[in-house]
Amino acid sequence: MTTIPEQPLTPAAPENDGRAATRLPTIPPHQHWLRLVAGLLAIAVGVAAFTWPEATLRVVAVLFGLNLVLTGFLRAGLLLFAPGHPMLNRVLGIVFGVLTGLIGLLCLRNLTASLAVLIALVAVGWLLDGLVQLVTAIGARGEKGSRWQLATAALMMAGAVVVLIWPKLGLGAFIFIGATVLVFCGIGMTISGIAGMRADHRATG
C-alpha cells in the first residue's frame, strides 16, 4: 500500500488582535516641536504687546516685526525639509513663508515709519502667514492638529482684513487687535503642535 507523505503544516495566520498596524507619521516629528515653539513665541509677543506700558510705534514695530521674521522663516524652513507634504503645498508654503519673513524685516527696518505703513506691513504679513498655515494644513489633512492649523489660519487672515479695512485705526486699537490675534493664534499653534507630538508618540509607541 502506497504511503501518502505527510504535508508540512502551514503556519496559521496570526489572529487579528484588534490593533491597527502602526502607521508612520507623514509629517516629520520635529515639525510639531517647532510649531509648538512658534505658538509659544506668538503668545509671548501678544502678551508683551498687551502689557507693555505706554507702548510706542517703535516698540510695536519691533514686536510684530520680530514675530513675522521668526515665524515666516521658520515655516519656510519646516516645509523645505518636510517630505510628507505634497510638492505644490511645499512650494507655496515656502514662498509665502519667505515673503512673511521679508515683511517682518521691513517692519524692523522702518521703525520710524507712520502707523499706516506699519499697519499695512503687518496686515500683509498676517495674510501671508495665514496662507502658509492654510497650505500646510491642507497638505497635512488627516494629521492630528491640522484642524487647529486651519482655525489659526482663518483667524490670522481675518485679523489682517479687519485692520486693513478699519479707517483711521489708532495705535491703541491696533495693539489690542494685533495682540489678541497673536495670543489666540499662538494658542492654536501650541495645541496643534502638542496634538501632533502625542499622535507621533502613540504611533511609535
C-alpha atoms as a printed R data frame, in Angstrom:
    type eleno elety resid chain resno       x       y      z
1   ATOM     1    CA   MET     A     1   0.000   0.000  0.000
2   ATOM     2    CA   THR     A     2   1.390   3.338 -1.024
3   ATOM     3    CA   THR     A     3   2.005   5.707  1.828
4   ATOM     4    CA   ILE     A     4   0.998   9.311  1.240
5   ATOM     5    CA   PRO     A     5   3.714  11.573  2.548
6   ATOM     6    CA   GLU     A     6   2.609  13.950  5.217
7   ATOM     7    CA   GLN     A     7   2.267  17.531  4.058
8   ATOM     8    CA   PRO     A     8   4.079  20.125  6.134
9   ATOM     9    CA   LEU     A     9   1.735  22.106  8.226
10  ATOM    10    CA   THR     A    10   1.227  25.671  7.012
11  ATOM    11    CA   PRO     A    11   1.680  28.127  9.829
12  ATOM    12    CA   ALA     A    12  -1.642  29.621 10.792
13  ATOM    13    CA   ALA     A    13  -2.041  33.293 10.104
14  ATOM    14    CA   PRO     A    14  -1.818  35.291 13.268
15  ATOM    15    CA   GLU     A    15  -5.162  36.304 14.617
16  ATOM    16    CA   ASN     A    16  -6.119  39.930 14.408
17  ATOM    17    CA   ASP     A    17  -5.755  41.244 17.901
18  ATOM    18    CA   GLY     A    18  -7.813  44.306 17.094
19  ATOM    19    CA   ARG     A    19  -4.898  46.652 16.821
20  ATOM    20    CA   ALA     A    20  -4.294  48.515 13.601
21  ATOM    21    CA   ALA     A    21  -0.866  48.398 12.062
22  ATOM    22    CA   THR     A    22   1.392  51.167 13.157
23  ATOM    23    CA   ARG     A    23   1.301  53.983 10.663
24  ATOM    24    CA   LEU     A    24   4.405  56.014 10.240
25  ATOM    25    CA   PRO     A    25   3.716  59.714 10.548
26  ATOM    26    CA   THR     A    26   3.799  61.551  7.258
27  ATOM    27    CA   ILE     A    27   4.924  64.755  8.947
28  ATOM    28    CA   PRO     A    28   8.432  64.784 10.451
29  ATOM    29    CA   PRO     A    29   8.243  64.845 14.271
30  ATOM    30    CA   HIS     A    30  10.469  67.912 14.567
31  ATOM    31    CA   GLN     A    31   7.787  69.971 12.841
32  ATOM    32    CA   HIS     A    32   5.475  69.537 15.791
33  ATOM    33    CA   TRP     A    33   8.138  70.772 18.196
34  ATOM    34    CA   LEU     A    34   8.849  73.818 16.077
35  ATOM    35    CA   ARG     A    35   5.128  74.511 15.665
36  ATOM    36    CA   LEU     A    36   4.879  74.456 19.457
37  ATOM    37    CA   VAL     A    37   7.796  76.886 19.732
38  ATOM    38    CA   ALA     A    38   6.200  79.217 17.170
39  ATOM    39    CA   GLY     A    39   2.941  79.127 19.117
40  ATOM    40    CA   LEU     A    40   4.612  79.962 22.403
41  ATOM    41    CA   LEU     A    41   6.511  82.783 20.686
42  ATOM    42    CA   ALA     A    42   3.272  84.267 19.316
43  ATOM    43    CA   ILE     A    43   1.685  84.097 22.775
44  ATOM    44    CA   ALA     A    44   4.717  85.789 24.329
45  ATOM    45    CA   VAL     A    45   4.682  88.611 21.765
46  ATOM    46    CA   GLY     A    46   0.930  89.096 22.163
47  ATOM    47    CA   VAL     A    47   1.151  89.231 25.962
48  ATOM    48    CA   ALA     A    48   4.090  91.643 25.753
49  ATOM    49    CA   ALA     A    49   2.102  93.938 23.446
50  ATOM    50    CA   PHE     A    50  -0.847  93.803 25.853
51  ATOM    51    CA   THR     A    51   1.150  94.564 28.975
52  ATOM    52    CA   TRP     A    52   3.867  96.904 27.669
53  ATOM    53    CA   PRO     A    53   3.386 100.219 29.462
54  ATOM    54    CA   GLU     A    54   2.942 103.115 27.049
55  ATOM    55    CA   ALA     A    55   3.950 101.079 24.010
56  ATOM    56    CA   THR     A    56   5.212 103.331 21.222
57  ATOM    57    CA   LEU     A    57   5.095 102.818 17.485
58  ATOM    58    CA   ARG     A    58   8.724 101.708 17.568
59  ATOM    59    CA   VAL     A    59   8.022  99.089 20.229
60  ATOM    60    CA   VAL     A    60   5.050  97.723 18.292
61  ATOM    61    CA   ALA     A    61   7.103  97.569 15.088
62  ATOM    62    CA   VAL     A    62   9.835  95.600 16.873
63  ATOM    63    CA   LEU     A    63   7.434  93.127 18.489
64  ATOM    64    CA   PHE     A    64   5.254  92.430 15.464
65  ATOM    65    CA   GLY     A    65   8.136  92.597 13.005
66  ATOM    66    CA   LEU     A    66  10.210  90.140 15.040
67  ATOM    67    CA   ASN     A    67   7.257  87.741 15.207
68  ATOM    68    CA   LEU     A    68   6.801  87.866 11.429
69  ATOM    69    CA   VAL     A    69  10.523  87.308 10.810
70  ATOM    70    CA   LEU     A    70  10.802  84.300 13.087
71  ATOM    71    CA   THR     A    71   7.530  82.596 12.160
72  ATOM    72    CA   GLY     A    72   7.868  83.297  8.437
73  ATOM    73    CA   PHE     A    73  11.367  81.921  8.001
74  ATOM    74    CA   LEU     A    74  10.638  79.125 10.498
75  ATOM    75    CA   ARG     A    75   7.652  77.911  8.478
76  ATOM    76    CA   ALA     A    76   9.623  78.146  5.240
77  ATOM    77    CA   GLY     A    77  12.412  76.071  6.758
78  ATOM    78    CA   LEU     A    78   9.955  73.498  8.064
79  ATOM    79    CA   LEU     A    79   8.350  72.990  4.676
80  ATOM    80    CA   LEU     A    80  11.716  72.875  2.935
81  ATOM    81    CA   PHE     A    81  12.524  69.659  4.828
82  ATOM    82    CA   ALA     A    82   9.017  68.188  5.013
83  ATOM    83    CA   PRO     A    83   8.739  65.315  2.515
84  ATOM    84    CA   GLY     A    84   5.300  64.398  3.845
85  ATOM    85    CA   HIS     A    85   3.661  67.406  2.185
86  ATOM    86    CA   PRO     A    86   2.554  67.492 -1.470
87  ATOM    87    CA   MET     A    87   5.043  69.328 -3.659
88  ATOM    88    CA   LEU     A    88   2.667  72.177 -4.573
89  ATOM    89    CA   ASN     A    89   1.825  72.818 -0.924
90  ATOM    90    CA   ARG     A    90   5.504  72.818 -0.028
91  ATOM    91    CA   VAL     A    91   6.427  75.295 -2.754
92  ATOM    92    CA   LEU     A    92   3.557  77.659 -1.925
93  ATOM    93    CA   GLY     A    93   4.269  77.425  1.790
94  ATOM    94    CA   ILE     A    94   7.972  78.135  1.335
95  ATOM    95    CA   VAL     A    95   7.284  81.150 -0.913
96  ATOM    96    CA   PHE     A    96   4.662  82.596  1.441
97  ATOM    97    CA   GLY     A    97   6.880  81.910  4.455
98  ATOM    98    CA   VAL     A    98   9.868  83.705  2.959
99  ATOM    99    CA   LEU     A    99   7.661  86.655  1.985
100 ATOM   100    CA   THR     A   100   6.301  86.780  5.542
101 ATOM   101    CA   GLY     A   101   9.828  86.936  6.915
102 ATOM   102    CA   LEU     A   102  10.758  89.688  4.464
103 ATOM   103    CA   ILE     A   103   7.693  91.705  5.533
104 ATOM   104    CA   GLY     A   104   8.875  91.349  9.117
105 ATOM   105    CA   LEU     A   105  12.308  92.628  8.137
106 ATOM   106    CA   LEU     A   106  10.657  95.663  6.542
107 ATOM   107    CA   CYS     A   107   8.846  96.330  9.817
108 ATOM   108    CA   LEU     A   108  12.144  96.205 11.699
109 ATOM   109    CA   ARG     A   109  13.928  98.326  9.107
110 ATOM   110    CA   ASN     A   110  11.298 101.090  9.018
111 ATOM   111    CA   LEU     A   111  10.901 101.655 12.749
112 ATOM   112    CA   THR     A   112  10.153 105.339 12.269
113 ATOM   113    CA   ALA     A   113   7.537 104.835  9.555
114 ATOM   114    CA   SER     A   114   3.969 106.029 10.019
115 ATOM   115    CA   LEU     A   115   1.311 103.977 11.751
116 ATOM   116    CA   ALA     A   116  -0.499 103.460  8.441
117 ATOM   117    CA   VAL     A   117   2.623 101.957  6.874
118 ATOM   118    CA   LEU     A   118   3.177  99.679  9.872
119 ATOM   119    CA   ILE     A   119  -0.456  98.502  9.831
120 ATOM   120    CA   ALA     A   120  -0.237  97.741  6.114
121 ATOM   121    CA   LEU     A   121   3.006  95.787  6.515
122 ATOM   122    CA   VAL     A   122   1.778  93.759  9.485
123 ATOM   123    CA   ALA     A   123  -1.566  93.037  7.809
124 ATOM   124    CA   VAL     A   124   0.146  91.772  4.659
125 ATOM   125    CA   GLY     A   125   2.447  89.667  6.824
126 ATOM   126    CA   TRP     A   126  -0.535  88.163  8.622
127 ATOM   127    CA   LEU     A   127  -2.226  87.364  5.322
128 ATOM   128    CA   LEU     A   128   0.882  85.587  4.074
129 ATOM   129    CA   ASP     A   129   1.350  83.762  7.374
130 ATOM   130    CA   GLY     A   130  -2.270  82.660  7.262
131 ATOM   131    CA   LEU     A   131  -1.764  81.341  3.736
132 ATOM   132    CA   VAL     A   132   1.304  79.385  4.876
133 ATOM   133    CA   GLN     A   133  -0.704  77.752  7.642
134 ATOM   134    CA   LEU     A   134  -3.566  77.086  5.239
135 ATOM   135    CA   VAL     A   135  -1.472  75.246  2.652
136 ATOM   136    CA   THR     A   136   0.388  73.413  5.420
137 ATOM   137    CA   ALA     A   137  -2.856  72.216  6.983
138 ATOM   138    CA   ILE     A   138  -4.226  71.129  3.597
139 ATOM   139    CA   GLY     A   139  -1.035  69.221  2.857
140 ATOM   140    CA   ALA     A   140  -1.248  67.503  6.260
141 ATOM   141    CA   ARG     A   141  -5.001  66.897  6.277
142 ATOM   142    CA   GLY     A   142  -5.893  63.912  8.373
143 ATOM   143    CA   GLU     A   143  -2.967  64.513 10.715
144 ATOM   144    CA   LYS     A   144  -3.611  65.398 14.340
145 ATOM   145    CA   GLY     A   145  -3.715  69.158 14.823
146 ATOM   146    CA   SER     A   146  -4.487  70.043 11.194
147 ATOM   147    CA   ARG     A   147  -7.907  71.402 12.146
148 ATOM   148    CA   TRP     A   148  -6.308  73.732 14.645
149 ATOM   149    CA   GLN     A   149  -3.989  74.908 11.891
150 ATOM   150    CA   LEU     A   150  -6.979  75.694  9.683
151 ATOM   151    CA   ALA     A   151  -8.645  77.625 12.504
152 ATOM   152    CA   THR     A   152  -5.425  79.540 13.199
153 ATOM   153    CA   ALA     A   153  -5.033  80.413  9.517
154 ATOM   154    CA   ALA     A   154  -8.610  81.694  9.334
155 ATOM   155    CA   LEU     A   155  -8.128  83.833 12.460
156 ATOM   156    CA   MET     A   156  -4.848  85.274 11.218
157 ATOM   157    CA   MET     A   157  -6.296  86.273  7.842
158 ATOM   158    CA   ALA     A   158  -9.464  87.655  9.473
159 ATOM   159    CA   GLY     A   159  -7.337  89.862 11.731
160 ATOM   160    CA   ALA     A   160  -5.430  91.134  8.705
161 ATOM   161    CA   VAL     A   161  -8.646  92.034  6.901
162 ATOM   162    CA   VAL     A   162 -10.014  93.836  9.982
163 ATOM   163    CA   VAL     A   163  -7.014  96.133 10.397
164 ATOM   164    CA   LEU     A   164  -6.845  96.816  6.662
165 ATOM   165    CA   ILE     A   165 -10.468  97.880  6.269
166 ATOM   166    CA   TRP     A   166 -10.694  99.857  9.518
167 ATOM   167    CA   PRO     A   167 -10.256 103.513  8.536
168 ATOM   168    CA   LYS     A   168  -8.099 105.666 10.800
169 ATOM   169    CA   LEU     A   169  -7.186 102.802 13.105
170 ATOM   170    CA   GLY     A   170  -5.347 104.171 16.128
171 ATOM   171    CA   LEU     A   171  -2.257 102.721 17.755
172 ATOM   172    CA   GLY     A   172  -4.164 101.547 20.827
173 ATOM   173    CA   ALA     A   173  -6.788  99.722 18.772
174 ATOM   174    CA   PHE     A   174  -4.102  98.197 16.545
175 ATOM   175    CA   ILE     A   175  -2.178  96.914 19.562
176 ATOM   176    CA   PHE     A   176  -5.345  95.410 21.033
177 ATOM   177    CA   ILE     A   177  -6.339  93.673 17.779
178 ATOM   178    CA   GLY     A   178  -2.808  92.546 16.987
179 ATOM   179    CA   ALA     A   179  -2.107  91.215 20.470
180 ATOM   180    CA   THR     A   180  -5.448  89.377 20.527
181 ATOM   181    CA   VAL     A   181  -4.775  87.767 17.154
182 ATOM   182    CA   LEU     A   182  -1.275  86.686 18.181
183 ATOM   183    CA   VAL     A   183  -2.386  85.223 21.512
184 ATOM   184    CA   PHE     A   184  -5.242  83.183 20.054
185 ATOM   185    CA   CYS     A   185  -3.197  82.085 17.037
186 ATOM   186    CA   GLY     A   186  -0.374  81.127 19.381
187 ATOM   187    CA   ILE     A   187  -2.770  79.025 21.433
188 ATOM   188    CA   GLY     A   188  -3.964  77.293 18.257
189 ATOM   189    CA   MET     A   189  -0.418  76.565 17.098
190 ATOM   190    CA   THR     A   190   0.541  75.294 20.557
191 ATOM   191    CA   ILE     A   191  -2.418  72.912 20.697
192 ATOM   192    CA   SER     A   192  -1.683  71.768 17.138
193 ATOM   193    CA   GLY     A   193   1.945  71.053 17.988
194 ATOM   194    CA   ILE     A   194   1.045  69.146 21.156
195 ATOM   195    CA   ALA     A   195  -1.590  67.102 19.302
196 ATOM   196    CA   GLY     A   196   0.931  66.182 16.614
197 ATOM   197    CA   MET     A   197   3.555  65.147 19.162
198 ATOM   198    CA   ARG     A   198   1.055  62.990 21.039
199 ATOM   199    CA   ALA     A   199  -0.053  61.301 17.819
200 ATOM   200    CA   ASP     A   200   3.573  60.550 16.897
201 ATOM   201    CA   HIS     A   201   4.213  59.159 20.361
202 ATOM   202    CA   ARG     A   202   1.239  56.790 20.109
203 ATOM   203    CA   ALA     A   203   2.221  55.721 16.575
204 ATOM   204    CA   THR     A   204   5.797  54.859 17.540
205 ATOM   205    CA   GLY     A   205   4.984  53.527 20.991
